[in-house]
Coordinates of C-alpha atoms in Angstrom, one line a residue:
X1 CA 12.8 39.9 -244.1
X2 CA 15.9 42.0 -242.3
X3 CA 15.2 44.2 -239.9
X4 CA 17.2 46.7 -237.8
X5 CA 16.8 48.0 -234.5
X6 CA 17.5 51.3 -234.4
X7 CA 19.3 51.9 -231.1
X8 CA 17.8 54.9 -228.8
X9 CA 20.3 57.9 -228.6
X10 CA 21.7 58.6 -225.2
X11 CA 21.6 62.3 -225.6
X12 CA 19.0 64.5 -227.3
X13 CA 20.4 67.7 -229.3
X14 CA 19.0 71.2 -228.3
X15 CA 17.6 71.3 -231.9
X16 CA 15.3 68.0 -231.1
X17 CA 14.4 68.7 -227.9
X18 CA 13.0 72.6 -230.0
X19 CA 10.6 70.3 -231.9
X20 CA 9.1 68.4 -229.1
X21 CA 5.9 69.6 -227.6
X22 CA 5.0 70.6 -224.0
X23 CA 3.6 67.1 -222.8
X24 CA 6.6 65.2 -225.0
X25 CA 9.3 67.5 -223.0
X26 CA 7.3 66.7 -219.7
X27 CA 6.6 62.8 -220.2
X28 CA 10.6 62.8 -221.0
X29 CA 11.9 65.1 -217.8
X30 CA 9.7 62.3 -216.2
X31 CA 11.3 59.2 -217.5
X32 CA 14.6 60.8 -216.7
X33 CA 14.1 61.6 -213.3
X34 CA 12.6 58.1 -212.5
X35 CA 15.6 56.3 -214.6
X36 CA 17.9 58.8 -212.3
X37 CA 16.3 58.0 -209.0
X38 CA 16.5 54.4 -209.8
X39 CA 19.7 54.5 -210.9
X40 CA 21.2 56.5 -207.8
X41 CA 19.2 53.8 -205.6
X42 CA 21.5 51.2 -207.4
X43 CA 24.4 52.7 -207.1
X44 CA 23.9 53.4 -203.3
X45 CA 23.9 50.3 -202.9
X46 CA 26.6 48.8 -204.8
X47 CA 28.5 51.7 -202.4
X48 CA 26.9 50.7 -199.4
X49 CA 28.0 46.8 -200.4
X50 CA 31.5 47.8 -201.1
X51 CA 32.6 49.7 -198.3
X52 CA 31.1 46.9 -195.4
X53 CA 33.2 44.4 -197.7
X54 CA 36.0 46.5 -197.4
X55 CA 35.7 47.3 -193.7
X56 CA 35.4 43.4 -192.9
X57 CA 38.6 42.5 -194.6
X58 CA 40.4 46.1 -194.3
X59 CA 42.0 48.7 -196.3
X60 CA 45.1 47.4 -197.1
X61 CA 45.8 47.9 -201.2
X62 CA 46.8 45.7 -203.2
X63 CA 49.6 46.0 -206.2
X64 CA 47.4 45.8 -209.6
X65 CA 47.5 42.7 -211.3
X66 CA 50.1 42.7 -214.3
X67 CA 48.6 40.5 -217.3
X68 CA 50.9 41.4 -219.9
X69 CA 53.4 38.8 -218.1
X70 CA 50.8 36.2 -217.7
X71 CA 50.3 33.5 -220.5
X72 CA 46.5 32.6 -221.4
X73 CA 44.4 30.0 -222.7
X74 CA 41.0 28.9 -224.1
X75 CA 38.8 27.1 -221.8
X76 CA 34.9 25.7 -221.6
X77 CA 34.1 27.0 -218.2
X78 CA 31.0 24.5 -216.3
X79 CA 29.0 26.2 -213.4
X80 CA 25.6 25.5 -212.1
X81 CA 23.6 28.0 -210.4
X82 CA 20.0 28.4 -208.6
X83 CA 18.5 31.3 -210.4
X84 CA 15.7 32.0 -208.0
X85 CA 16.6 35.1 -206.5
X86 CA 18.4 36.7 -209.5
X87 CA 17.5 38.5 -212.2
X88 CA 18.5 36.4 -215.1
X89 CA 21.7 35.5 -216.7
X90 CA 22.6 38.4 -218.6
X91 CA 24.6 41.6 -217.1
X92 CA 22.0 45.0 -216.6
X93 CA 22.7 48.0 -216.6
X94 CA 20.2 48.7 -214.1
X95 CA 20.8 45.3 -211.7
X96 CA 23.8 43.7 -210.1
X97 CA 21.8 40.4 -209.1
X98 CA 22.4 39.0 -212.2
X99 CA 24.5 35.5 -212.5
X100 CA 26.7 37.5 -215.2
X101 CA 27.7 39.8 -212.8
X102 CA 28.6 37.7 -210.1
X103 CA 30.8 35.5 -212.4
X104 CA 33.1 38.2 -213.9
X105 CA 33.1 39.9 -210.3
X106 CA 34.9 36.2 -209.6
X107 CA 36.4 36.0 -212.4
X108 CA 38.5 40.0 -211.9
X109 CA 38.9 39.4 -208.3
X110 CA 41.0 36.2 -208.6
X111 CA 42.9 37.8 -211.6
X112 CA 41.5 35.1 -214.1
X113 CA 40.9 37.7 -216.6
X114 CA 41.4 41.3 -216.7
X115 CA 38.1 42.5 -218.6
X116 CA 35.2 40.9 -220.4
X117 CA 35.6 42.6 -223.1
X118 CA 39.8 41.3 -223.8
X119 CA 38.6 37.5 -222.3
X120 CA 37.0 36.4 -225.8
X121 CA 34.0 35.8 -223.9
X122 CA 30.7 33.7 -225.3
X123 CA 27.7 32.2 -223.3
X124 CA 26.0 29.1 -224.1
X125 CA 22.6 30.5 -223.2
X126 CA 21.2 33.0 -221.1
X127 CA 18.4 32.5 -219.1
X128 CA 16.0 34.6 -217.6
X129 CA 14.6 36.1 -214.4
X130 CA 14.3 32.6 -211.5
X131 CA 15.5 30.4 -214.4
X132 CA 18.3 27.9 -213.0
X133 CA 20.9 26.1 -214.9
X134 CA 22.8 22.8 -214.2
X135 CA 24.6 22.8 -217.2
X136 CA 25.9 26.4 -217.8
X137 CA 28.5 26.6 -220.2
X138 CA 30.9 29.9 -220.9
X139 CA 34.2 30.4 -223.1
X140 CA 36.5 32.6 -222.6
X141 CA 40.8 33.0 -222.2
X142 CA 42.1 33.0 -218.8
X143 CA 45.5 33.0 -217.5
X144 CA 48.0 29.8 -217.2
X145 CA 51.0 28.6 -215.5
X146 CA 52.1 27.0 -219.1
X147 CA 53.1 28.1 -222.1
X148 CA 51.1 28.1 -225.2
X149 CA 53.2 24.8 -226.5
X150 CA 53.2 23.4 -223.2
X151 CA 49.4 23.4 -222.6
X152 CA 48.0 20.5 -223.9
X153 CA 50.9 18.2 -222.0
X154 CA 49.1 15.7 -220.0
X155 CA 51.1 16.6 -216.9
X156 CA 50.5 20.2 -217.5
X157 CA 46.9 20.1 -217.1
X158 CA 47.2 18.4 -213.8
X159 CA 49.5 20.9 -212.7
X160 CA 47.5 23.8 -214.2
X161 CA 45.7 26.6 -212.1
X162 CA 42.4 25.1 -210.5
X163 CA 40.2 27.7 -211.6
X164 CA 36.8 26.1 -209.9
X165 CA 38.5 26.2 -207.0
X166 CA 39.7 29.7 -206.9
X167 CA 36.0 30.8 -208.6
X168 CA 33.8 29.4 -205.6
X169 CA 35.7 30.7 -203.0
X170 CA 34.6 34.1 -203.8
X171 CA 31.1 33.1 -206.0
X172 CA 27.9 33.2 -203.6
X173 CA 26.9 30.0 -202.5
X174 CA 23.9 29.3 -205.3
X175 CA 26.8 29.9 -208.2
X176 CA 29.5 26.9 -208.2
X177 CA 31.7 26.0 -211.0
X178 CA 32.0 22.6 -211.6
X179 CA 34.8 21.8 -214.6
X180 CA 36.7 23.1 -217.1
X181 CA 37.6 21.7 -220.7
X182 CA 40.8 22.6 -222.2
X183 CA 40.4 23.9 -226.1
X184 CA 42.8 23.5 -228.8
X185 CA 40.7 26.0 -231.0
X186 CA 41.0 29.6 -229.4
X187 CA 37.8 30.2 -231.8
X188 CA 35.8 27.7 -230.0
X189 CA 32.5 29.2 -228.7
X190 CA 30.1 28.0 -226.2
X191 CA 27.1 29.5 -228.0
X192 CA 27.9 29.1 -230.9
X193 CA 29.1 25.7 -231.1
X194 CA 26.8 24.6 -229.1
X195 CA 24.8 21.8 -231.1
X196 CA 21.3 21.3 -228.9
X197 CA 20.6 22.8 -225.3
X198 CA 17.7 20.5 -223.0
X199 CA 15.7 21.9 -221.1
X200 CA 13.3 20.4 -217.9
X201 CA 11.1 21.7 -216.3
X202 CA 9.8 20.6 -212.7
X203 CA 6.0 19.9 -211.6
X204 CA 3.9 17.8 -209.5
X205 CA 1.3 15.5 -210.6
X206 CA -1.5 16.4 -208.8
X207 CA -4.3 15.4 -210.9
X208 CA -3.2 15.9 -214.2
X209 CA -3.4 13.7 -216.8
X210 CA -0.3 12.9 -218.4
X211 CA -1.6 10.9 -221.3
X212 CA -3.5 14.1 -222.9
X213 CA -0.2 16.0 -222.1
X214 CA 1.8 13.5 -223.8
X215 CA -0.3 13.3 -226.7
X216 CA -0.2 17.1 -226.9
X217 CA 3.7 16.9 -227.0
X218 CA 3.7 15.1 -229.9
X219 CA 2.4 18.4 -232.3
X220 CA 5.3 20.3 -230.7
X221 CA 8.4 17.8 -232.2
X222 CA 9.6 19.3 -235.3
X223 CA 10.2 22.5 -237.0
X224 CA 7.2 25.2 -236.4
X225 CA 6.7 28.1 -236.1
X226 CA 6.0 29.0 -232.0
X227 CA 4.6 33.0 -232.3
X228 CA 1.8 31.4 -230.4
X229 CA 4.1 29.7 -228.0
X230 CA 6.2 32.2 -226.9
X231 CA 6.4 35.8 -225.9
X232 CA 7.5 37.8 -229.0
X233 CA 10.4 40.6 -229.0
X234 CA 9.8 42.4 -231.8
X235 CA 10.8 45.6 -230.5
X236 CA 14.2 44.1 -230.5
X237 CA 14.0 42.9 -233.8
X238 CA 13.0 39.5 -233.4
X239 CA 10.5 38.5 -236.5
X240 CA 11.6 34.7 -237.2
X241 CA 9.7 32.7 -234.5
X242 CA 10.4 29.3 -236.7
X243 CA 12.2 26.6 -234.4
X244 CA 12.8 23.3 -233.7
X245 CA 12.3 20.3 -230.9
X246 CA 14.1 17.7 -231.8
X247 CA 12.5 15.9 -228.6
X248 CA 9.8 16.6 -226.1
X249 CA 8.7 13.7 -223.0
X250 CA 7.5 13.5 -219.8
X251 CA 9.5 11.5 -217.2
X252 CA 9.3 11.0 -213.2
X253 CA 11.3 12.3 -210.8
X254 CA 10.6 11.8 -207.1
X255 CA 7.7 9.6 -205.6
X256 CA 5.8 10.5 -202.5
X257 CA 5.1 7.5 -199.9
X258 CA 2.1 9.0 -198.4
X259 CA -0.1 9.7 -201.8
X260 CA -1.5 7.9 -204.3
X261 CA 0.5 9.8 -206.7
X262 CA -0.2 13.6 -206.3
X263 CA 2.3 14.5 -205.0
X264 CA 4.8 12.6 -207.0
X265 CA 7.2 14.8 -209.2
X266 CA 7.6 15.0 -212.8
X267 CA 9.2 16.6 -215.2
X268 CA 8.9 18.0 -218.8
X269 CA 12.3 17.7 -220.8
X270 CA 12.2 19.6 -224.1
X271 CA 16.3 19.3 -226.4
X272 CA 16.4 21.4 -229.3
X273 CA 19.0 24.1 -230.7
X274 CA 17.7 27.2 -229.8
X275 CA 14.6 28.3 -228.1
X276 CA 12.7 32.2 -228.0
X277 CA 11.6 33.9 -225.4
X278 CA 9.8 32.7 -222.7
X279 CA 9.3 29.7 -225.2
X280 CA 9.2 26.6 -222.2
X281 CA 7.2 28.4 -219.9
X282 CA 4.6 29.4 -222.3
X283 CA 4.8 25.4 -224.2
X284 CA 4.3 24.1 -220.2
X285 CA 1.7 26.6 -219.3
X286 CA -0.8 25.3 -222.4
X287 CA 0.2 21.5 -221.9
X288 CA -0.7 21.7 -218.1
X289 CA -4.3 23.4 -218.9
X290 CA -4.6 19.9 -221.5
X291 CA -3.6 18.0 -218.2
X292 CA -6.2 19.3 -216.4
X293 CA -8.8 18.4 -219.1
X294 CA -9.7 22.5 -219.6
X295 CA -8.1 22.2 -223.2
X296 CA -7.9 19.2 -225.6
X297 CA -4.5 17.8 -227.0
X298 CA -5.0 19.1 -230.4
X299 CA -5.0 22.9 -229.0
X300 CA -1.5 22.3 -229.4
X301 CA -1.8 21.5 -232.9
X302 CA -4.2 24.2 -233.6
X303 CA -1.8 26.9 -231.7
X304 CA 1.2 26.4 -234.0
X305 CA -1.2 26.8 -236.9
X306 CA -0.4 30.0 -237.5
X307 CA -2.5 30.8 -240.9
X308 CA -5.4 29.9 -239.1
X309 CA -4.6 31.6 -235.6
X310 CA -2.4 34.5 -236.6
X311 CA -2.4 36.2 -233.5
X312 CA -2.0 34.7 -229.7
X313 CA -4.4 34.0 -227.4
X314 CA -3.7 35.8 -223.9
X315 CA -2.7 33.5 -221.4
X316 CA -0.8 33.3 -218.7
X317 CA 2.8 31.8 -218.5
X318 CA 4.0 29.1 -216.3
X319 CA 6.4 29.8 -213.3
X320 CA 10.0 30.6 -213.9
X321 CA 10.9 28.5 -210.6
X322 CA 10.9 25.1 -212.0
X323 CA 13.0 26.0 -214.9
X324 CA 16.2 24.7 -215.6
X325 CA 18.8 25.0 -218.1
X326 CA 19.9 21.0 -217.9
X327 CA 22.3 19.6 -220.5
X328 CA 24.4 21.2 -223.5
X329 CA 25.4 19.6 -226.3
X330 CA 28.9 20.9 -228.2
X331 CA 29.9 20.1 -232.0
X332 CA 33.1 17.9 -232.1
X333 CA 34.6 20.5 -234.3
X334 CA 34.2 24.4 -234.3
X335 CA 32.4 26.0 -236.8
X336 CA 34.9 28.8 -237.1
X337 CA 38.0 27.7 -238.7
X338 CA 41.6 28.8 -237.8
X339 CA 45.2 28.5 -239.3
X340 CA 46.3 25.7 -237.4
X341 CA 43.9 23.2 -238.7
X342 CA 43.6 20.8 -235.9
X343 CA 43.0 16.8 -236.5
X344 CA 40.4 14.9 -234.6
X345 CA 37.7 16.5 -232.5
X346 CA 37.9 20.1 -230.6
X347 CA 36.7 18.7 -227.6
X348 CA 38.6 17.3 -224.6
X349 CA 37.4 15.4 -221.1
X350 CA 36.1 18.0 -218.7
X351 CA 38.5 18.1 -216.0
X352 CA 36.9 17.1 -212.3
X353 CA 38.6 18.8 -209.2
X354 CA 38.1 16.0 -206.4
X355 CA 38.4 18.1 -203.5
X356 CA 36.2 20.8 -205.6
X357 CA 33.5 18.9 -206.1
X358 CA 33.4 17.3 -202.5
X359 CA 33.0 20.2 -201.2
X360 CA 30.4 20.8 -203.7
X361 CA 28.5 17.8 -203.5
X362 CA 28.3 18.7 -199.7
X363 CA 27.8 22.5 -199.4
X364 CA 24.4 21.3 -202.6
X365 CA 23.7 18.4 -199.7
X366 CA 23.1 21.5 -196.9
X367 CA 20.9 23.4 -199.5
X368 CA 18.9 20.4 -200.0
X369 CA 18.6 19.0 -196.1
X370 CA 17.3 22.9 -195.9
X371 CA 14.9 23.1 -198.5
X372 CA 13.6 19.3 -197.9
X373 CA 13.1 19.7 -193.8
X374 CA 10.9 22.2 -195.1
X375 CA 9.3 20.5 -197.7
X376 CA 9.1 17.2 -195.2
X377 CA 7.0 19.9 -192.5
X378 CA 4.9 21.3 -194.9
X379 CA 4.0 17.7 -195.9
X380 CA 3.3 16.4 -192.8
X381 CA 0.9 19.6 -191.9
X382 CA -0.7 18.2 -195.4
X383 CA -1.3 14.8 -194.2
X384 CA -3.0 15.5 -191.5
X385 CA -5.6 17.7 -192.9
X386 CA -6.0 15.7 -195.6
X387 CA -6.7 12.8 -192.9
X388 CA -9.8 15.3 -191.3
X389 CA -11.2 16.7 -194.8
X390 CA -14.2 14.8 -195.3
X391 CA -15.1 16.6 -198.8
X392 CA -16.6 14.3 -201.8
X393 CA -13.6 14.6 -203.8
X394 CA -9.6 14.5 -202.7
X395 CA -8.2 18.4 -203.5
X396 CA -5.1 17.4 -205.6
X397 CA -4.5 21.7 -207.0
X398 CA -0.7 21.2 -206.7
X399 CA 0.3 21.5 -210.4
X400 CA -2.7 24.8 -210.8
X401 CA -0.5 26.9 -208.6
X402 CA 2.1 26.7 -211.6
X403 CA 0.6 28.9 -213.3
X404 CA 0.9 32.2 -212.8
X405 CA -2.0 35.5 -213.1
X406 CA -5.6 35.8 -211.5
X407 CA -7.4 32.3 -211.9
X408 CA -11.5 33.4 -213.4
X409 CA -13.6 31.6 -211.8
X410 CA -15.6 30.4 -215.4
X411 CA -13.2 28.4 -217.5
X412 CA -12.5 31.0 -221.2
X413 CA -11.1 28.3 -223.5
X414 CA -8.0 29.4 -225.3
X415 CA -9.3 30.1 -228.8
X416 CA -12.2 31.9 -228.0
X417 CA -10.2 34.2 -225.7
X418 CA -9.0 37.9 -226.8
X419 CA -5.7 37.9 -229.1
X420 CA -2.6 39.3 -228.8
X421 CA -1.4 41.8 -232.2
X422 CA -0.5 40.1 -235.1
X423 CA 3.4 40.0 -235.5
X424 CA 2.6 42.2 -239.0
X425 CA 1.0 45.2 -236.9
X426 CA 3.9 44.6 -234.3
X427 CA 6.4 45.0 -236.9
X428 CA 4.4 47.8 -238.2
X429 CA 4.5 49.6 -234.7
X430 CA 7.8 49.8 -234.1
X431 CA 8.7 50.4 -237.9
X432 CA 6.1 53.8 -237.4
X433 CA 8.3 54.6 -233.5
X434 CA 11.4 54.1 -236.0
X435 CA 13.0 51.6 -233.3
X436 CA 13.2 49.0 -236.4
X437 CA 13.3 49.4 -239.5
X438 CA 12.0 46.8 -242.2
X439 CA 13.5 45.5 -245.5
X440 CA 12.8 42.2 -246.9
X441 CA 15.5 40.5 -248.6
X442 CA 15.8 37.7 -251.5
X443 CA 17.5 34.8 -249.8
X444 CA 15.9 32.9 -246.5
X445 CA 17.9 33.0 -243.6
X446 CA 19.6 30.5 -241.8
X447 CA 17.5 27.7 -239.3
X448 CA 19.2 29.3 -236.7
X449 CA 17.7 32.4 -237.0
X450 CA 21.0 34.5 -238.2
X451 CA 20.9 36.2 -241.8
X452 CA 24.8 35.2 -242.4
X453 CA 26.0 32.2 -242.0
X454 CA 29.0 31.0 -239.8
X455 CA 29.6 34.8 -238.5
X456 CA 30.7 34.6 -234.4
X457 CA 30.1 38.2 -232.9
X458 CA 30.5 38.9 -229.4
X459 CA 27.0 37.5 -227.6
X460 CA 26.5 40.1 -225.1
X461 CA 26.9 42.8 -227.7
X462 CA 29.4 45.2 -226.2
X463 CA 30.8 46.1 -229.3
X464 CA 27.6 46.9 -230.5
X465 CA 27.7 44.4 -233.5
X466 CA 24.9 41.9 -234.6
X467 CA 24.2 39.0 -232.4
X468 CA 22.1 35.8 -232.4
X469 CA 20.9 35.1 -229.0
X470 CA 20.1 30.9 -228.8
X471 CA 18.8 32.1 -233.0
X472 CA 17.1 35.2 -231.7
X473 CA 18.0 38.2 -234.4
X474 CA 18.7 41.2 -233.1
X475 CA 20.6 43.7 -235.0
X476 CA 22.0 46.8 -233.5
X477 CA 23.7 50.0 -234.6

């Protein structure tokens, strides 16, 4: 099946707007003034931002920067980030908290590149609203000391630019970039060439049990399809919800002294090539209800069924705090060829900035002595009313607060609950609102999601071209 999203028109003809009845022209003056109202509020802002920026470091100009006597080059580009108080990965139109935003902001004001759209840009994944990563990965060109020939030279890339350095001394404090890889192959992609992406994500014990949860896991490893398991974009032209885990566990992470094991840490790590929307937080939402014995393991099973359970139960989705983006995984070679065929693998050492990553180390040491005083005092206030509670049973609710919505107090199991549309009247909805439109086509399409093989587009779309997003399709005019 292809389908194509049909991209809404930023300005409505006098001719259309003839057509449209009394309560259409209303219900759109209304959506415009809202979108205006929240756009102005935005912009304010930014202003507002600006101008105290500019008034703390004065208003002395500066020369523009001339790139057209710089040389560039092709690097990986390694940052971590704490996602909590952002809004995802990806640039908005309508939001500037967005780790996207930030970076290029870095990346322009210390004249690393001159636009995203000339830097040859590609992100490994994006992730979404109070999702963190570790392990970000970006390509992209940026300026150099060297010359093309002279990259590569072993004293050259001692002696090159230290971008992390120059990156986190304008990047907010929760955004810090770690390494950089130097690339032979200017067609090298971080999404693209990116072979598996793992995933973990945070929770305490509590009572859970871990053995039910583990034998859940084990339906999940393989190729399925996840409608079930995921929140589906079809609006955006999304219909192939077929994926693949190459490998699901559970492991520990911190113990607790005090406890007999609630309040130890574990983690779910899921490794696979691409995932769908709000597919980890929806996997981890119906493997804690197994852990706390309100579902049994096969639900799993009978979830990624989907000729027997065509549509999705509603539930609700596990936080986006515990989240995090972890480890990527890069082919030794680059899928996209080029004319200088190179010998041996693409890849190179990451390159490690001492005094970088001291400071680092020690600026993610203050975060942490913040965050675990805290922790350590809320703890301690636990303890003691744990010591006076004189109930039958020991309250161990720490994981339940994971999930998110309104808790009923009768138990609905999950397939006896009210379902979600089928994907076929979903597809049928936005194929009547012409925002897709539907054509089904001989040959399958790749495991990746993508209907051509081996094409690299842009991944954030500018030039309005189709794009894959971690094997998402979404085709745009």
């Amino acid at each position: 099946m292809e389908v194509k999203v049909n991209k809404k028109v930023k300005s409505t003809t006098e001719d259309e707007l003839q057509l449209l009845s009394k309560e259409e022209l209303i219900a759109k003056i209304t959506q415009l003034e809202a979108h205006n109202a929240q756009l102005k509020s935005i912009v304010q802002k930014s202003l507002k931002s600006r101008e105290e920026t500019t008034q703390a470091k004065g208003t002395k100009k500066h020369r523009p920067f001339d790139f057209s006597k710089c040389f560039k080059r092709h690097i990986l580009l390694r940052f971590y980030y704490l996602g909590w108080d952002y809004q995802g990965f990806a640039a908005q139109e309508d939001s500037i908290e967005t780790i996207e935003h930030h970076l290029f902001s870095a990346l322009k004001k210390v004249c690393l590149i001159e636009s995203r759209e000339t830097s040859n840009y590609n992100r490994c994944g994006r992730t979404d609203k109070g999702v963190s990563a570790f392990h970000q990965v970006i390509s992209l060109n940026v300026r150099s000391k060297f010359r093309p020939e002279e990259q590569l030279a072993e004293g050259k890339l001692t002696a090159e630019l230290d971008y992390c350095s120059m990156l986190n001394r304008v990047l907010p404090e929760d955004i810090r970039c770690l390494a950089w890889m130097p690339m032979v192959n200017p067609a090298y992609s971080a999404r693209f060439d990116c072979r598996s992406r793992t995933y973990r994500y945070f929770f305490p014990r509590g009572d859970l049990n871990i053995s039910a949860m583990e034998e859940g896991m084990r339906h999940l490893v393989g190729t399925h399809d996840f409608r079930n398991l995921c929140k589906m974009d079809v609006g955006n032209g999304v219909v192939n919800f077929v994926r693949s885990i190459d490998e699901i566990r559970i492991k520990p992470s911190q113990s607790d002294s005090y406890s007999e094991g609630s309040y130890d840490m574990m983690y779910v790590e899921l490794r696979g090539k691409a995932f769908l929307w709000h597919q980890v937080r929806c996997i981890v939402a119906v493997l804690l209800l197994v852990g706390q014995g309100k579902e049994e393991p096969t639900v799993v099973k009978e979830l990624l069924d989907v000729e027997k359970n065509p549509c999705k139960p509603q539930y609700s989705m596990a936080s986006d705090v515990p989240l995090n983006l972890y480890e990527c995984a890069f082919n030794e070679k680059s899928n996209e060829c080029t004319d200088r065929e190179q010998e041996g693998s693409d890849l190179r050492d990451w390159i490690y900035n001492e005094d970088n990553l001291r400071r680092t180390i020690s600026e993610l040491q203050a975060l942490w002595m913040k965050h675990s005083v805290k922790t350590t005092m809320i703890r301690e206030m636990l303890k003691t009313l744990e010591d006076i509670y004189a109930g039958d049973r020991p309250i161990c609710d720490q994981a339940v607060h994971l999930t998110q919505g309104v808790r009923s107090k009768e138990y609905c199991p999950l397939l006896q609950r009210q379902r979600c549309e089928s994907l076929e009247n979903r597809i049928q909805h936005y194929a009547k609102k012409r925002r897709i439109e539907v054509s089904i086509k001989s040959n399958d399409s790749n495991a990746d999601g993508s209907d051509e093989p081996g094409q690299h587009v842009p991944a954030d779309g500018i030039n309005n071209e189709r794009y894959v997003d971690h094997g998402v399709t979404r085709i745009e005019n």
